[in-house]
PDB file of C-alpha atoms in Angstrom:
ATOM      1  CA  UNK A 152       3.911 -24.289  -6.265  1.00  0.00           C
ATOM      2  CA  UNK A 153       6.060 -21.143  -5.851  1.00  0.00           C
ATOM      3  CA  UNK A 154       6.451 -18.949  -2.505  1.00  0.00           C
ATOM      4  CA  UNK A 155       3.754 -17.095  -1.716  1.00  0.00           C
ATOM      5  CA  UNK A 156       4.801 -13.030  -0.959  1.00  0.00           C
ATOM      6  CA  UNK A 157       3.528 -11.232   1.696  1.00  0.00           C
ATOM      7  CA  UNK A 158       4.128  -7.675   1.887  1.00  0.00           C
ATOM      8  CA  UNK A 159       4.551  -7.136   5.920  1.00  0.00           C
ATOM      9  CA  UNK A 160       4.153  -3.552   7.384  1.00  0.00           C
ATOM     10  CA  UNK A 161       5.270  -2.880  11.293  1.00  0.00           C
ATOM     11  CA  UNK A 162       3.214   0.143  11.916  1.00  0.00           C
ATOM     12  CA  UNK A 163       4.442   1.980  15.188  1.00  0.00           C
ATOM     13  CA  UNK A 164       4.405   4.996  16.694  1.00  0.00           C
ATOM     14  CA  UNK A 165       7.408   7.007  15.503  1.00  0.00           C
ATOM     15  CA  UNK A 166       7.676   5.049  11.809  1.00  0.00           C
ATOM     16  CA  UNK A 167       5.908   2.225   9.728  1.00  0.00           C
ATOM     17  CA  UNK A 168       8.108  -0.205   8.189  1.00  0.00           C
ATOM     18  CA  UNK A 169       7.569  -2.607   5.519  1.00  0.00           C
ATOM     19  CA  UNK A 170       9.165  -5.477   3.210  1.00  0.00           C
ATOM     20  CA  UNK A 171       8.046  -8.663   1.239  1.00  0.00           C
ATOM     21  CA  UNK A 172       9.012 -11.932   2.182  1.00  0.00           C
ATOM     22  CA  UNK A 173       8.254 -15.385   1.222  1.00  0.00           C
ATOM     23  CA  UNK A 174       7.070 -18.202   3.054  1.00  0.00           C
ATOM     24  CA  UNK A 175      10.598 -19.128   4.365  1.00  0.00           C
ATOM     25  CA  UNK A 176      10.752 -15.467   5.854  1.00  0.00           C
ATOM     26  CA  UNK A 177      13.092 -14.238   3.528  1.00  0.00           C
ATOM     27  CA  UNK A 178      12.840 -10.601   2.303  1.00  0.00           C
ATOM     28  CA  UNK A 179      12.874  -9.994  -1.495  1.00  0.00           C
ATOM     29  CA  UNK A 180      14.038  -6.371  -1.515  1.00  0.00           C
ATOM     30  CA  UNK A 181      15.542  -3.853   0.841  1.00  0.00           C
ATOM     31  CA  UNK A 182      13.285  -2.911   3.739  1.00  0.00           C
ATOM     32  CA  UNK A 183      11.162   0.448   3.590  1.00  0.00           C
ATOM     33  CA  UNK A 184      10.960   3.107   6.465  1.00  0.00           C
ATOM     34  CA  UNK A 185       9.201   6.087   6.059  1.00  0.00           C
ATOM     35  CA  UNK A 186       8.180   8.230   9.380  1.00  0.00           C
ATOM     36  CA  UNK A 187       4.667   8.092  11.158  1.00  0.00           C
ATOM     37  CA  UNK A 188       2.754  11.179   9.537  1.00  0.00           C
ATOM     38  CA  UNK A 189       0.838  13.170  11.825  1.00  0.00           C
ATOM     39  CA  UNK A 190      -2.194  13.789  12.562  1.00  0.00           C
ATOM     40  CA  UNK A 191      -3.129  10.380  10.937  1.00  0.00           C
ATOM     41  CA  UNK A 192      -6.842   9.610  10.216  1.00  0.00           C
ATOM     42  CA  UNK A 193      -7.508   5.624   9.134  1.00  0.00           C
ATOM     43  CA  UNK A 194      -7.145   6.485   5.539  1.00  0.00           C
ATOM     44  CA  UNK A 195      -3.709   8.878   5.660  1.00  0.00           C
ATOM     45  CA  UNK A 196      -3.267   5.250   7.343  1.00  0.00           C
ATOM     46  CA  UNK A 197      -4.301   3.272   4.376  1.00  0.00           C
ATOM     47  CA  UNK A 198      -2.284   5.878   1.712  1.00  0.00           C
ATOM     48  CA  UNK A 199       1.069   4.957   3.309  1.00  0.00           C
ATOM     49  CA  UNK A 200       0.720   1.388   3.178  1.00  0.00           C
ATOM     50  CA  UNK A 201      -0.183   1.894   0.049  1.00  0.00           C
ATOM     51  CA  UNK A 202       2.578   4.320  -1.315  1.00  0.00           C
ATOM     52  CA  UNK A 203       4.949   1.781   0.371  1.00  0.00           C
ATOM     53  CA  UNK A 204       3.657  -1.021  -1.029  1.00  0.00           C
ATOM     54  CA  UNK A 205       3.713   0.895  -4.849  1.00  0.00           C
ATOM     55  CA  UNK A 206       7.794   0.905  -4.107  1.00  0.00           C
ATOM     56  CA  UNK A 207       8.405  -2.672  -3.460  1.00  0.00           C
ATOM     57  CA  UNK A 208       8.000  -5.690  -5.178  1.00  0.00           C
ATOM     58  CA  UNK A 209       4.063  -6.925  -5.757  1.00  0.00           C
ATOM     59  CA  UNK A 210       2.478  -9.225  -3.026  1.00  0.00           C
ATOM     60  CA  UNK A 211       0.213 -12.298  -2.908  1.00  0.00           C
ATOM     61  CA  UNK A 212      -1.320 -10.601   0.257  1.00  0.00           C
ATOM     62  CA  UNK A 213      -0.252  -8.206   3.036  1.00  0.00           C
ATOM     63  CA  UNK A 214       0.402  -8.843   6.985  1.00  0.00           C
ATOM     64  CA  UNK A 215      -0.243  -4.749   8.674  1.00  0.00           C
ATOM     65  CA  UNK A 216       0.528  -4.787  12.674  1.00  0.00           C
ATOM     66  CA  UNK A 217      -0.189  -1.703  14.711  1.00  0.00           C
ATOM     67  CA  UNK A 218      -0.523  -0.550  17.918  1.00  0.00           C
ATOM     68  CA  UNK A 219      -3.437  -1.012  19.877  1.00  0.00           C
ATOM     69  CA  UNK A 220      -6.196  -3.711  20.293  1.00  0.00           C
ATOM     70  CA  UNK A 221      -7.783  -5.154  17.450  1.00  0.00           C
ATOM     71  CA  UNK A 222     -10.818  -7.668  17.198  1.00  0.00           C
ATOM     72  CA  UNK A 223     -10.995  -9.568  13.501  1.00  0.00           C
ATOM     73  CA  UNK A 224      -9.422  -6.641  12.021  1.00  0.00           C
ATOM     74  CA  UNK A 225     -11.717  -3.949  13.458  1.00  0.00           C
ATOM     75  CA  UNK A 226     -10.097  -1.338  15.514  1.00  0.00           C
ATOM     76  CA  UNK A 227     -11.551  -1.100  19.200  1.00  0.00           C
ATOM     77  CA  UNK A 228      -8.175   1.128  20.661  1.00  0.00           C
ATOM     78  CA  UNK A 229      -5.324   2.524  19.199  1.00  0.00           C
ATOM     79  CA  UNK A 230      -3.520   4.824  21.557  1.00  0.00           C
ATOM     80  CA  UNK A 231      -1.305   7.207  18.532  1.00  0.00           C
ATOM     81  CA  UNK A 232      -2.884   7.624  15.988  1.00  0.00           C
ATOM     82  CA  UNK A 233      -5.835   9.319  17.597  1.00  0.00           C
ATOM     83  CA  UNK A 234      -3.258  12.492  18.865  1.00  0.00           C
ATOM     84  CA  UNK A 235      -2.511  15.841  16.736  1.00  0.00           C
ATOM     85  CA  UNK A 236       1.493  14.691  16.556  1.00  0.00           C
ATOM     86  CA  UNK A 237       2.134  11.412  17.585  1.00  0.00           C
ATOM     87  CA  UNK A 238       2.753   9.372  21.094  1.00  0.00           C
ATOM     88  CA  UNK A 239       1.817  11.544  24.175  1.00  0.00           C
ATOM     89  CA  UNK A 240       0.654  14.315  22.490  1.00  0.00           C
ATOM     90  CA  UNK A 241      -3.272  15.813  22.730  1.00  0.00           C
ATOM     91  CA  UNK A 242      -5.720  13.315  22.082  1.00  0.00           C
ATOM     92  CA  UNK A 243      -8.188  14.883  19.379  1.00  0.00           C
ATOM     93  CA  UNK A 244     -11.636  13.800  19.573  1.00  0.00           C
ATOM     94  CA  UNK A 245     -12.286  13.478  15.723  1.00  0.00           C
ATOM     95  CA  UNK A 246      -9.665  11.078  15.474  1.00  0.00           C
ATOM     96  CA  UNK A 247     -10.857   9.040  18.418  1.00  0.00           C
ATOM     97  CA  UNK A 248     -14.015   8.925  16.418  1.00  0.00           C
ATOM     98  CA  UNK A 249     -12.374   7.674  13.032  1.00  0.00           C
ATOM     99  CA  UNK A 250     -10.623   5.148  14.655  1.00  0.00           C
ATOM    100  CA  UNK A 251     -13.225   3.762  16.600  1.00  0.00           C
ATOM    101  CA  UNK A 252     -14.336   0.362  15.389  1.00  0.00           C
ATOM    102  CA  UNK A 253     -12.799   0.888  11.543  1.00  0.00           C
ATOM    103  CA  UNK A 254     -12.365  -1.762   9.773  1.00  0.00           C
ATOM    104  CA  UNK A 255      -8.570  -1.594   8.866  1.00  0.00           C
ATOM    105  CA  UNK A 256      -8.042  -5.178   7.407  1.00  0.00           C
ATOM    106  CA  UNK A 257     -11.230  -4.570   4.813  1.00  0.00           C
ATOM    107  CA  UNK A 258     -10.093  -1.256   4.187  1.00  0.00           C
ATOM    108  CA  UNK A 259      -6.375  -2.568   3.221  1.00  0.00           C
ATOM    109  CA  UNK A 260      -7.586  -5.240   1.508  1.00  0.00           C
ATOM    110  CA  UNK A 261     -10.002  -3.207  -0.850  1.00  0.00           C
ATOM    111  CA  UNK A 262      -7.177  -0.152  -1.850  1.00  0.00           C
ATOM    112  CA  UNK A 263      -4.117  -3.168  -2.587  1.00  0.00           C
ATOM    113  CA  UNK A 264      -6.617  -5.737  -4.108  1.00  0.00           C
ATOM    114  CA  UNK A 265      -5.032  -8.680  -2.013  1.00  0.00           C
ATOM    115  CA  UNK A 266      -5.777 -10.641   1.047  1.00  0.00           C
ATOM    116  CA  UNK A 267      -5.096  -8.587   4.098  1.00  0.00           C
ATOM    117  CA  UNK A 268      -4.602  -9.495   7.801  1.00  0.00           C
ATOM    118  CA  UNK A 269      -4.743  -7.078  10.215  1.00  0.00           C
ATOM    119  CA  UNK A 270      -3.460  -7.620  14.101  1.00  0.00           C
ATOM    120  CA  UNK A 271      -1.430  -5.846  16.449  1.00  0.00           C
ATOM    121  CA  UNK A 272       2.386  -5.456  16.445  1.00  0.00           C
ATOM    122  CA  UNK A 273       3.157  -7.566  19.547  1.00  0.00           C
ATOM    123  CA  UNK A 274       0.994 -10.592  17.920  1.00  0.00           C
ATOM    124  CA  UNK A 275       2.945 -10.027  14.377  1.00  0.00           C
ATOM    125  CA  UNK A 276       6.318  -9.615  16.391  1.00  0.00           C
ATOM    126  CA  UNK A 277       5.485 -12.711  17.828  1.00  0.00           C
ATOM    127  CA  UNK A 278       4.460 -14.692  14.971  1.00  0.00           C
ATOM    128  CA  UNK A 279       8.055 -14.164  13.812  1.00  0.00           C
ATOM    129  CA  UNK A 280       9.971 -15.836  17.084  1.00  0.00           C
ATOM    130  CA  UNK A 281       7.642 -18.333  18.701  1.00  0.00           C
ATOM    131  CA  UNK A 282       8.551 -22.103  18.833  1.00  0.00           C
ATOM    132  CA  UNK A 283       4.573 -22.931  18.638  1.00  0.00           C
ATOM    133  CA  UNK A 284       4.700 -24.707  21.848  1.00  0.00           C
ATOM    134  CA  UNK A 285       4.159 -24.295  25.247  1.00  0.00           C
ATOM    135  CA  UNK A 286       2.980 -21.290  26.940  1.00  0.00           C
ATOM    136  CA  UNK A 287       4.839 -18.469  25.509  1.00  0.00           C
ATOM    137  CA  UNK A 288       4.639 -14.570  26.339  1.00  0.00           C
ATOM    138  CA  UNK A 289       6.049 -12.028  23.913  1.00  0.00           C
ATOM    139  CA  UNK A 290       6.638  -8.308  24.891  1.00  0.00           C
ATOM    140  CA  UNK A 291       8.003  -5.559  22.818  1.00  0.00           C
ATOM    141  CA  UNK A 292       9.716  -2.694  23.994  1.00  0.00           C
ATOM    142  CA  UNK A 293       9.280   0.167  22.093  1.00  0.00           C
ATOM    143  CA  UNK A 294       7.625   3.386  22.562  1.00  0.00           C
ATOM    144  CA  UNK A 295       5.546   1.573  25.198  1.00  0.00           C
ATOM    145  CA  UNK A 296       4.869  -2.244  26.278  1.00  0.00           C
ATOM    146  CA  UNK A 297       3.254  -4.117  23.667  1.00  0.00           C
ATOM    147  CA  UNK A 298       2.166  -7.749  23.953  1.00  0.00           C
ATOM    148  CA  UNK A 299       0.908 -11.325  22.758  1.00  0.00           C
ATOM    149  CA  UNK A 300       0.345 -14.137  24.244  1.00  0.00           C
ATOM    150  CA  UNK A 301       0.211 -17.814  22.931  1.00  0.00           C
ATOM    151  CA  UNK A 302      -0.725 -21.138  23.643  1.00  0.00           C
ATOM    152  CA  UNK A 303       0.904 -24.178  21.403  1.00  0.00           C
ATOM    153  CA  UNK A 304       1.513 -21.642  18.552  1.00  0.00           C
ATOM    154  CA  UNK A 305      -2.251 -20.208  18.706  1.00  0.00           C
ATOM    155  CA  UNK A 306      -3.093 -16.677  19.420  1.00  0.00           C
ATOM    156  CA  UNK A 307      -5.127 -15.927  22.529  1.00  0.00           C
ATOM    157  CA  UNK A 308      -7.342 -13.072  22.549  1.00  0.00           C
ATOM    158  CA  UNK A 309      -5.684  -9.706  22.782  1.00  0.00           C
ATOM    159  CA  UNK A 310      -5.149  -7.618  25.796  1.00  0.00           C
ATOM    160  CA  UNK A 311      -4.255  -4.146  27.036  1.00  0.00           C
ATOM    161  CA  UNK A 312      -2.878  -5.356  30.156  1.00  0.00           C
ATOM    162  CA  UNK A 313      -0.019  -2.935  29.632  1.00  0.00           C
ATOM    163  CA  UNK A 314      -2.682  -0.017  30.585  1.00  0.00           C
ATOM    164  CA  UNK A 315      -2.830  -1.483  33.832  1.00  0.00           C
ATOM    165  CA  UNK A 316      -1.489   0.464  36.703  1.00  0.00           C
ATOM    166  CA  UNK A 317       1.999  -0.552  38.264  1.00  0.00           C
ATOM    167  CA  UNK A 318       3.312   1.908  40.242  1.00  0.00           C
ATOM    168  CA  UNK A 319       2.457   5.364  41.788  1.00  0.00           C
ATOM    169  CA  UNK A 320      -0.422   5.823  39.034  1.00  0.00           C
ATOM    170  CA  UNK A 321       1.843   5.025  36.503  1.00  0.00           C
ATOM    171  CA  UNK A 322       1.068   2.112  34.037  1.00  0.00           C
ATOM    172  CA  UNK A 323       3.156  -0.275  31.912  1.00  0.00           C
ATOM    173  CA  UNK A 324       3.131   1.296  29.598  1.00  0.00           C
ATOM    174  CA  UNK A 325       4.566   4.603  30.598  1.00  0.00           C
ATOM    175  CA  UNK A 326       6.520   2.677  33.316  1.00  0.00           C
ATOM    176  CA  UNK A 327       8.905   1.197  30.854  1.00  0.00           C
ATOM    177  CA  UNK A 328       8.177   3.002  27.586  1.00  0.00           C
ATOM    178  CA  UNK A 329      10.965   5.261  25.543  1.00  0.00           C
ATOM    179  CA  UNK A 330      10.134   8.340  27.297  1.00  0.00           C
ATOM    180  CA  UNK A 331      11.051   6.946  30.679  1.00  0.00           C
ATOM    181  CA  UNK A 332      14.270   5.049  28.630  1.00  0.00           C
ATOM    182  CA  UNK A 333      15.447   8.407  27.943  1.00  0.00           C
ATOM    183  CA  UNK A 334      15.102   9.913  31.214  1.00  0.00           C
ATOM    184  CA  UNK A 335      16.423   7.071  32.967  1.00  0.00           C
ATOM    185  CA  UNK A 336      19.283   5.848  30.788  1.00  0.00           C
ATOM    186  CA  UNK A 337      19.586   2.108  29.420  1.00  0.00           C
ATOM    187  CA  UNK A 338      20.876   1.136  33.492  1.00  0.00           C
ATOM    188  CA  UNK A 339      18.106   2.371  35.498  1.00  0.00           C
ATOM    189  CA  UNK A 340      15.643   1.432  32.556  1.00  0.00           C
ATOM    190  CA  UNK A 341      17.144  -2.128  32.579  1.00  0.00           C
ATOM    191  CA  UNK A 342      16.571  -2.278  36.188  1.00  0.00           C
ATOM    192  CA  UNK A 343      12.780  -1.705  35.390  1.00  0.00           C
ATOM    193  CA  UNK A 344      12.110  -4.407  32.674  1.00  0.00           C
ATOM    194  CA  UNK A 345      14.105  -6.850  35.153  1.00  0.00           C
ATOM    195  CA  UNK A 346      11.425  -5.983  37.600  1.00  0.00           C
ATOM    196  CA  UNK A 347       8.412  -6.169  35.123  1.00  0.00           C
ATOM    197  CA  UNK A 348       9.193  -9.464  34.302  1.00  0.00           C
ATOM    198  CA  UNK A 349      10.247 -11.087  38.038  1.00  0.00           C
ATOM    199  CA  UNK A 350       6.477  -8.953  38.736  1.00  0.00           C
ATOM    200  CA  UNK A 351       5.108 -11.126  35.544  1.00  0.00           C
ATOM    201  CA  UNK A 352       6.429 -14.590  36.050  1.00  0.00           C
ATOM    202  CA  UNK A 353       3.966 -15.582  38.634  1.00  0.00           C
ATOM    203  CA  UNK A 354       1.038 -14.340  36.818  1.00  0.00           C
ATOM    204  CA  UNK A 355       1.653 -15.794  33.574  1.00  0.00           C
ATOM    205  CA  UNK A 356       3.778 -19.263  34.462  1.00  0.00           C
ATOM    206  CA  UNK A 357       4.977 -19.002  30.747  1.00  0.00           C
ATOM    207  CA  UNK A 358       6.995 -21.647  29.485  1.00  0.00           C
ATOM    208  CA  UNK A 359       9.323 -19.146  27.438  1.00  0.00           C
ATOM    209  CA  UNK A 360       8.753 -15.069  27.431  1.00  0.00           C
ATOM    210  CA  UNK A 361      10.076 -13.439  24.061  1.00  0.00           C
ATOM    211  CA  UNK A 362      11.613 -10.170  24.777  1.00  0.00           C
ATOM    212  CA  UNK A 363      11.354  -7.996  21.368  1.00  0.00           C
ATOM    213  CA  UNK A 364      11.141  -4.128  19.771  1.00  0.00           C
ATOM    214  CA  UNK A 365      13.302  -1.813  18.976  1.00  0.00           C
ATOM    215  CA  UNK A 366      14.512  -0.853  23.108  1.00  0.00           C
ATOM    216  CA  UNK A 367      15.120  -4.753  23.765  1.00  0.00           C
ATOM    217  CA  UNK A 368      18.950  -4.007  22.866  1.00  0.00           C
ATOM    218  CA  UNK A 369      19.522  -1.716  25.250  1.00  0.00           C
ATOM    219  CA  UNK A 370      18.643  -4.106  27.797  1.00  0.00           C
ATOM    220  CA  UNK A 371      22.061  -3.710  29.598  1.00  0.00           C
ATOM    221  CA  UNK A 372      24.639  -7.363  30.104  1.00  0.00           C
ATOM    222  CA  UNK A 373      24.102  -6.982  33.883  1.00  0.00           C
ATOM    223  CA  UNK A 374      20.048  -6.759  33.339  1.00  0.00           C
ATOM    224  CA  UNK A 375      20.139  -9.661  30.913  1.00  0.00           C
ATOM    225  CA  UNK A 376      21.731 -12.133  33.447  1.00  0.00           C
ATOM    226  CA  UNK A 377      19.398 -11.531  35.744  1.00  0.00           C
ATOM    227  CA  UNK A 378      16.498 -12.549  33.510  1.00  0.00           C
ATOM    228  CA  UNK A 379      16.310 -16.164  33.691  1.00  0.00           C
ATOM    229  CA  UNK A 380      16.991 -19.076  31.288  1.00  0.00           C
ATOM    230  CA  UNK A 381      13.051 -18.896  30.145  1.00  0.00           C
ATOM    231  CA  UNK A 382      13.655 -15.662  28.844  1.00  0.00           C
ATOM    232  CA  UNK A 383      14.863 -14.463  25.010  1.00  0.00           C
ATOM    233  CA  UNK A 384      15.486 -11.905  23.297  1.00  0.00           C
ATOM    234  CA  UNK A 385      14.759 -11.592  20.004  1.00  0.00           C
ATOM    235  CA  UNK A 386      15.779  -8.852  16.997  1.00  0.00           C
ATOM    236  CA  UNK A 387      13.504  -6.096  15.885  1.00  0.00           C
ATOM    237  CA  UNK A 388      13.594  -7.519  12.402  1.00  0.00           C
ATOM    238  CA  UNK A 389      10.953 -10.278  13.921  1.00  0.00           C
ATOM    239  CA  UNK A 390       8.405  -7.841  13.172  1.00  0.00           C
ATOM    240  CA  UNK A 391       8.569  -8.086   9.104  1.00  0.00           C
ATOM    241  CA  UNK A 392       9.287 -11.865   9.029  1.00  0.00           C
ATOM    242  CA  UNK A 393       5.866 -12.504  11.153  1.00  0.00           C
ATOM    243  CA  UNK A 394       4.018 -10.474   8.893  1.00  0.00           C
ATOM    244  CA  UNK A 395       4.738 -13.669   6.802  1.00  0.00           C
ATOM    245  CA  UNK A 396       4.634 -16.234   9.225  1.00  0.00           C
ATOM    246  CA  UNK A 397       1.089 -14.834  11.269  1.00  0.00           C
ATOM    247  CA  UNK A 398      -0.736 -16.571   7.800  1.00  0.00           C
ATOM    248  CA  UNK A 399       0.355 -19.824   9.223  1.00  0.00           C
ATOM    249  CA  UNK A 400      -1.385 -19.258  13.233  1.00  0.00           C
ATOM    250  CA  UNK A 401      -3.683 -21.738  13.964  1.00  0.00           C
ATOM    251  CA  UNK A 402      -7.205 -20.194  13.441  1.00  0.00           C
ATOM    252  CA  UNK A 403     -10.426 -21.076  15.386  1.00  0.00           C
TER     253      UNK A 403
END
């Protein structure tokens, strides 16, 4: 029985990338960026995957991961898309509306005509680089802290612990998100992620924590010895090859 393809799409908040890949992870044509258009209502959304998915090859089914938490699919927060121009910009009250509880993975599904799964970046990032056992923690660091936990290779619920506060007011999310990367510089920044995880390790006793997105190479040398042996990091391309591999979670 031949490979099936899987057309993956990392949605984020500065651009949405996509390729297809079989079930070995392999892609099958040059990967596809194309910037995040704002503002960007759930079917602008829908379009681009779409239009992206018109230039590359055709798909037994398509993997989409996106920012924000997601229940079977259904949208309960995503913290972009509902601004006039992308991350950190005004919040705009019709789009807060629109995204509210829609149904991305139906809608997906419905305008491609192929099995769609739906789930958020960190848990499709993660899909890619897990060993499938143990207790293992994935973060991405990107515009802000994404994350996904699992337990022997299944996916525990999802959640926005990264909107937690951890300093002065400030959350996770802003505390080592690009914004702050690009005030800081990669040293200071480095010095921040160091002490996220040493803050971490006692809450989550992970067996191995995945370190992932596009900012987890400018972790600087002297950062990444101080890390720990039970730490990895792990290449941005992760996100497309778990849009293949997320198929193969254990469900239930």
């Amino acid at each position: 029985m031949p490979d099936l393809l899987t057309l993956a799409v990392d949605c984020g908040g500065g651009g949405i990338k996509a390729n297809v890949l079989d079930d070995a992870g392999t892609a099958h044509a040059a990967p596809v960026r194309v910037p995040t258009p704002y503002p960007l209502p759930p079917t602008l959304l829908v379009e681009t995957v779409a239009e992206i998915a018109a230039g590359l090859p055709a798909a037994d089914r398509v993997t989409v991961g996106m920012p924000g938490m997601l229940r079977h699919g259904v949208v309960v927060h995503t913290p972009h898309y509902i601004t006039r121009s992308g991350p950190r910009s005004r919040v705009e009250p019709e789009l807060l509306e629109a995204w509210s509880s829609f149904d991305v993975q139906a809608a997906v599904a419905a305008r491609l005509g192929i099995p769609a799964l739906v789930l958020n970046d960190a848990e499709v990032h993660g899909a890619g680089v897990i060993a499938g056992s143990g207790f293992e923690l994935v973060l991405t660091l990107g515009t802000g802290l994404g994350s996904a936990l699992f337990d022997g290779g299944r996916l525990a619920p999802h959640l926005e612990w990264s909107h937690a506060p951890v300093r002065r007011g400030a959350t996770y999310d802003q505390y080592v998100g690009e914004p702050e990367r690009r005030r800081l510089g990669d040293g200071l920044w480095s010095r921040r992620v160091v002490a996220v995880v040493d803050g971490l390790r006692p809450v989550f006793r992970w067996d191995r924590l995945y370190l992932g997105g596009g900012n987890s190479r400018r972790i600087t040398p002297a950062a990444l010895a101080r890390l720990g042996d039970d730490v990895v990091i792990v290449p941005n391309s992760a996100a497309l090859v778990g849009g293949a591999r997320a198929w193969d979670l254990p469900q239930g």
